[in-house]
Coordinates of C-alpha atoms in Angstrom, one line a residue:
X1 CA -47.4 33.0 84.5
X2 CA -44.2 34.9 84.8
X3 CA -41.6 34.5 82.1
X4 CA -38.7 32.3 82.8
X5 CA -35.8 34.1 84.4
X6 CA -32.7 34.4 82.1
X7 CA -30.0 31.9 82.5
X8 CA -26.5 31.1 81.2
X9 CA -23.8 33.3 79.7
X10 CA -23.8 34.7 76.3
X11 CA -20.8 36.0 74.2
X12 CA -21.8 38.3 71.3
X13 CA -19.1 39.0 68.8
X14 CA -19.7 41.8 66.3
X15 CA -18.6 42.7 62.8
X16 CA -15.5 44.8 62.0
X17 CA -13.7 43.4 59.0
X18 CA -10.5 41.5 59.0
X19 CA -8.9 43.8 61.6
X20 CA -12.0 43.1 63.8
X21 CA -11.1 39.5 63.7
X22 CA -7.7 40.3 64.9
X23 CA -8.7 42.8 67.6
X24 CA -11.4 40.4 69.0
X25 CA -8.9 37.5 69.1
X26 CA -6.3 39.6 71.0
X27 CA -9.1 40.8 73.4
X28 CA -10.2 37.3 74.1
X29 CA -6.7 36.2 74.8
X30 CA -5.9 39.1 77.0
X31 CA -9.1 38.6 79.1
X32 CA -8.3 34.9 79.5
X33 CA -4.7 35.8 80.7
X34 CA -6.5 38.2 83.2
X35 CA -8.7 35.4 84.6
X36 CA -11.8 35.7 82.5
X37 CA -11.8 33.1 79.8
X38 CA -15.1 33.8 77.8
X39 CA -14.7 30.8 75.5
X40 CA -16.8 28.7 78.0
X41 CA -20.0 30.7 77.1
X42 CA -23.2 28.8 76.7
X43 CA -24.2 30.8 73.7
X44 CA -22.1 32.4 71.0
X45 CA -23.6 35.0 68.6
X46 CA -21.4 35.8 65.6
X47 CA -21.9 38.5 63.1
X48 CA -19.5 39.1 60.1
X49 CA -15.9 39.2 61.6
X50 CA -17.5 37.9 64.8
X51 CA -18.8 34.8 63.1
X52 CA -15.3 33.9 62.3
X53 CA -14.1 34.4 65.8
X54 CA -16.9 32.5 67.2
X55 CA -16.3 29.6 65.0
X56 CA -12.7 29.6 65.7
X57 CA -13.0 29.6 69.5
X58 CA -15.7 27.0 69.7
X59 CA -13.6 24.8 67.5
X60 CA -11.4 24.0 70.7
X61 CA -8.3 25.8 69.2
X62 CA -6.4 27.4 71.9
X63 CA -6.6 31.2 72.0
X64 CA -2.7 31.4 72.0
X65 CA -2.7 29.6 68.7
X66 CA -5.5 31.7 67.2
X67 CA -3.6 34.8 68.4
X68 CA -0.3 33.6 66.9
X69 CA -2.1 33.3 63.5
X70 CA -3.3 36.9 63.7
X71 CA 0.2 38.3 64.4
X72 CA 1.8 36.1 61.7
X73 CA 3.0 37.6 58.4
X74 CA 1.2 35.1 56.1
X75 CA -2.6 35.4 56.3
X76 CA -4.2 33.9 53.3
X77 CA -6.4 37.0 53.1
X78 CA -7.4 39.1 50.1
X79 CA -6.8 42.8 50.6
X80 CA -9.8 45.0 49.9
X81 CA -11.0 48.5 50.6
X82 CA -14.5 49.8 51.3
X83 CA -14.3 53.1 49.3
X84 CA -16.0 56.2 50.5
X85 CA -18.7 55.8 47.8
X86 CA -19.3 52.2 48.8
X87 CA -19.5 53.3 52.4
X88 CA -22.0 56.1 51.7
X89 CA -24.1 53.8 49.7
X90 CA -24.3 51.2 52.6
X91 CA -25.2 53.9 55.1
X92 CA -27.8 55.5 52.9
X93 CA -29.3 52.2 52.2
X94 CA -29.5 51.3 56.0
X95 CA -30.5 54.6 57.2
X96 CA -33.0 55.4 54.6
X97 CA -36.5 56.1 56.2
X98 CA -39.1 53.4 55.7
X99 CA -39.1 49.7 55.8
X100 CA -35.6 48.3 56.9
X101 CA -36.2 44.9 55.3
X102 CA -36.9 46.5 51.9
X103 CA -33.8 48.8 52.3
X104 CA -31.6 45.7 52.9
X105 CA -33.2 44.0 49.8
X106 CA -32.3 47.1 47.8
X107 CA -28.7 46.8 49.0
X108 CA -28.8 43.1 48.4
X109 CA -29.7 43.6 44.7
X110 CA -26.8 45.9 44.3
X111 CA -24.5 43.3 46.0
X112 CA -25.7 40.7 43.5
X113 CA -24.9 42.9 40.5
X114 CA -21.5 44.2 41.9
X115 CA -18.2 43.0 40.3
X116 CA -16.2 41.2 43.0
X117 CA -13.7 38.3 43.3
X118 CA -15.1 34.9 42.3
X119 CA -17.3 33.3 45.0
X120 CA -15.1 30.2 45.1
X121 CA -12.0 32.2 45.8
X122 CA -13.6 34.1 48.6
X123 CA -15.1 30.8 50.1
X124 CA -11.6 29.4 50.1
X125 CA -10.4 32.3 52.2
X126 CA -13.1 31.7 54.8
X127 CA -12.4 27.9 54.8
X128 CA -8.7 28.8 55.5
X129 CA -9.7 30.8 58.5
X130 CA -11.6 28.1 60.4
X131 CA -9.7 25.4 62.2
X132 CA -12.7 23.1 62.0
X133 CA -15.4 22.9 59.3
X134 CA -17.9 21.2 61.7
X135 CA -20.5 23.0 63.8
X136 CA -19.4 22.9 67.5
X137 CA -21.1 21.2 70.4
X138 CA -21.6 24.7 72.1
X139 CA -24.6 26.7 71.0
X140 CA -23.5 28.9 68.0
X141 CA -25.8 31.4 66.1
X142 CA -24.3 32.9 62.9
X143 CA -26.2 35.9 61.4
X144 CA -26.7 36.7 57.8
X145 CA -29.2 38.6 55.5
X146 CA -31.1 37.2 52.5
X147 CA -29.8 39.4 49.7
X148 CA -33.1 39.1 47.7
X149 CA -35.7 39.6 50.4
X150 CA -33.6 41.6 53.1
X151 CA -34.8 39.1 55.7
X152 CA -32.3 38.6 58.6
X153 CA -31.5 35.0 59.3
X154 CA -29.7 33.1 62.1
X155 CA -28.0 30.0 61.1
X156 CA -27.4 27.3 63.8
X157 CA -26.2 23.6 63.4
X158 CA -29.9 22.7 63.1
X159 CA -30.2 24.7 59.9
X160 CA -28.6 22.1 57.7
X161 CA -26.2 24.6 56.5
X162 CA -22.4 23.9 56.1
X163 CA -20.4 26.0 58.7
X164 CA -18.0 27.5 56.1
X165 CA -21.0 28.6 54.1
X166 CA -22.7 30.2 57.0
X167 CA -19.5 32.1 58.1
X168 CA -19.0 33.1 54.5
X169 CA -22.5 34.4 54.2
X170 CA -22.2 36.4 57.4
X171 CA -18.9 38.0 56.1
X172 CA -20.2 38.8 52.7
X173 CA -19.8 42.6 52.8
X174 CA -22.1 43.9 50.1
X175 CA -20.4 45.5 47.1
X176 CA -17.0 44.2 48.3
X177 CA -17.5 40.4 48.5
X178 CA -19.9 38.2 46.6
X179 CA -23.1 37.1 48.3
X180 CA -23.0 33.4 49.3
X181 CA -25.4 30.8 47.8
X182 CA -27.0 28.5 50.2
X183 CA -29.9 26.2 49.1
X184 CA -30.9 28.4 46.2
X185 CA -30.9 31.7 48.2
X186 CA -28.1 34.4 48.2
X187 CA -26.9 35.7 51.5
X188 CA -24.9 38.7 52.5
X189 CA -23.3 40.2 55.6
X190 CA -25.2 39.8 58.9
X191 CA -24.0 43.2 59.9
X192 CA -26.5 44.6 57.4
X193 CA -29.1 43.9 60.1
X194 CA -27.0 45.0 63.0
X195 CA -23.3 45.2 63.7
X196 CA -23.5 42.8 66.6
X197 CA -27.2 41.4 66.7
X198 CA -26.9 41.3 70.5
X199 CA -30.8 40.8 70.7
X200 CA -30.1 37.1 69.7
X201 CA -28.6 36.7 73.3
X202 CA -32.1 37.1 74.8
X203 CA -32.4 34.5 77.6
X204 CA -28.9 34.7 78.8
X205 CA -28.4 36.2 82.3
X206 CA -25.0 37.5 81.6
X207 CA -23.8 38.8 78.3
X208 CA -20.5 40.2 77.0
X209 CA -20.8 42.0 73.7
X210 CA -17.5 42.6 71.9
X211 CA -18.3 45.1 69.2
X212 CA -15.6 46.5 66.9
X213 CA -18.2 48.7 65.4
X214 CA -20.5 49.9 68.1
X215 CA -22.4 52.5 66.0
X216 CA -25.5 51.8 63.9
X217 CA -27.3 53.6 61.1
X218 CA -30.4 53.4 63.2
X219 CA -30.2 53.6 67.1
X220 CA -32.5 50.7 67.7
X221 CA -30.0 48.5 65.9
X222 CA -27.0 49.6 68.0
X223 CA -25.4 47.1 70.4
X224 CA -26.3 49.5 73.3
X225 CA -30.0 49.6 72.3
X226 CA -30.1 45.8 71.9
X227 CA -28.5 45.1 75.2
X228 CA -30.9 47.5 77.0
X229 CA -33.8 45.6 75.5
X230 CA -32.5 42.3 77.0
X231 CA -34.0 43.3 80.3
X232 CA -33.0 45.0 83.6
X233 CA -32.2 41.6 85.2
X234 CA -29.4 40.9 82.7
X235 CA -25.9 41.7 83.6
X236 CA -24.1 42.9 80.4
X237 CA -21.1 44.8 79.1
X238 CA -20.2 46.2 75.7
X239 CA -16.6 46.4 74.8
X240 CA -15.4 48.4 71.8
X241 CA -11.9 49.5 70.6
X242 CA -10.3 52.1 72.7
X243 CA -8.4 55.0 71.3
X244 CA -5.1 53.0 71.0
X245 CA -6.9 50.1 69.4
X246 CA -8.7 52.4 66.9
X247 CA -5.3 53.9 65.9
X248 CA -3.9 50.4 65.5
X249 CA -6.8 49.3 63.4
X250 CA -6.6 52.3 61.1
X251 CA -9.2 53.5 58.5
X252 CA -9.4 50.3 56.5
X253 CA -10.9 47.5 58.5
X254 CA -10.4 45.2 55.4
X255 CA -6.6 45.6 55.3
X256 CA -4.9 42.4 56.3
X257 CA -1.7 44.3 56.9
X258 CA -3.2 45.8 60.1
X259 CA -4.0 42.5 61.6
X260 CA -1.0 42.1 63.9
X261 CA -1.4 45.6 65.3
X262 CA -5.0 45.3 65.9
X263 CA -4.5 41.9 67.7
X264 CA -1.8 43.3 69.9
X265 CA -3.9 46.4 70.7
X266 CA -6.8 44.1 71.7
X267 CA -4.6 42.1 74.0
X268 CA -3.3 45.2 75.7
X269 CA -6.9 46.6 76.0
X270 CA -8.1 43.6 77.9
X271 CA -6.4 44.7 81.0
X272 CA -8.4 48.0 81.1
X273 CA -11.7 46.1 81.1
X274 CA -10.9 42.9 82.8
X275 CA -12.4 43.8 86.2
X276 CA -15.6 44.9 84.6
X277 CA -15.9 41.7 82.6
X278 CA -15.1 39.7 85.7
X279 CA -18.0 41.3 87.5
X280 CA -20.4 40.4 84.6
X281 CA -19.1 37.0 83.8
X282 CA -18.2 35.5 87.2

């Protein structure tokens, strides 16, 4: 028996810090203004920053309103920085030869020992980001990683997990933010498995991947490799920040002060990829 042909449209939203949330939001608004509204996708896959955007757009909140929040001065965000030492530690943990799950677990143990802001304070920031705290009617997958075991998980509305907790877990950058406790387990950033987790769009015929961070410590975990593995009969496109957007985002993706510039750059960039997106999505 031949496997079923892929059907439906999937929107994959990758990780990229607080500026990633802003850039993705601006890009989505710009694409909608150009005639390609991706918020009607059949499946949303959200990782880290992308989990925030996915939860926001599936809440029914207009893109214009979400964009306005990104360019507004007040944000309710906590400023942070991923230091060079932290970044090196993350890259080494994820690129180290051997079992990837064990490498993630090793990183997770370090995250559990790290001194960060209180978990409740970070959870309040995530709750503030989401217009609705209820899982949407649309199919939404939010990725995270079990900090003790290194096992990648995919939360859905059938997981029995609060949406705010799921998004907070997906955004829990190790060594920067505290892992999130859910049902006795501790979870950290879904980007520790892959910056986009595009493989979870398997079964969709048309896939748009919006990836603020298109690179990966291991090539097989990159958005490009994951999209290629979806199959030759899948129409797909990967969109990452162009040179202007990278300049607007700056070096620190965790800096709330760069939100407005990142959102505006995403909105402008949409015009350069709108035709390609339309060919995939329509």
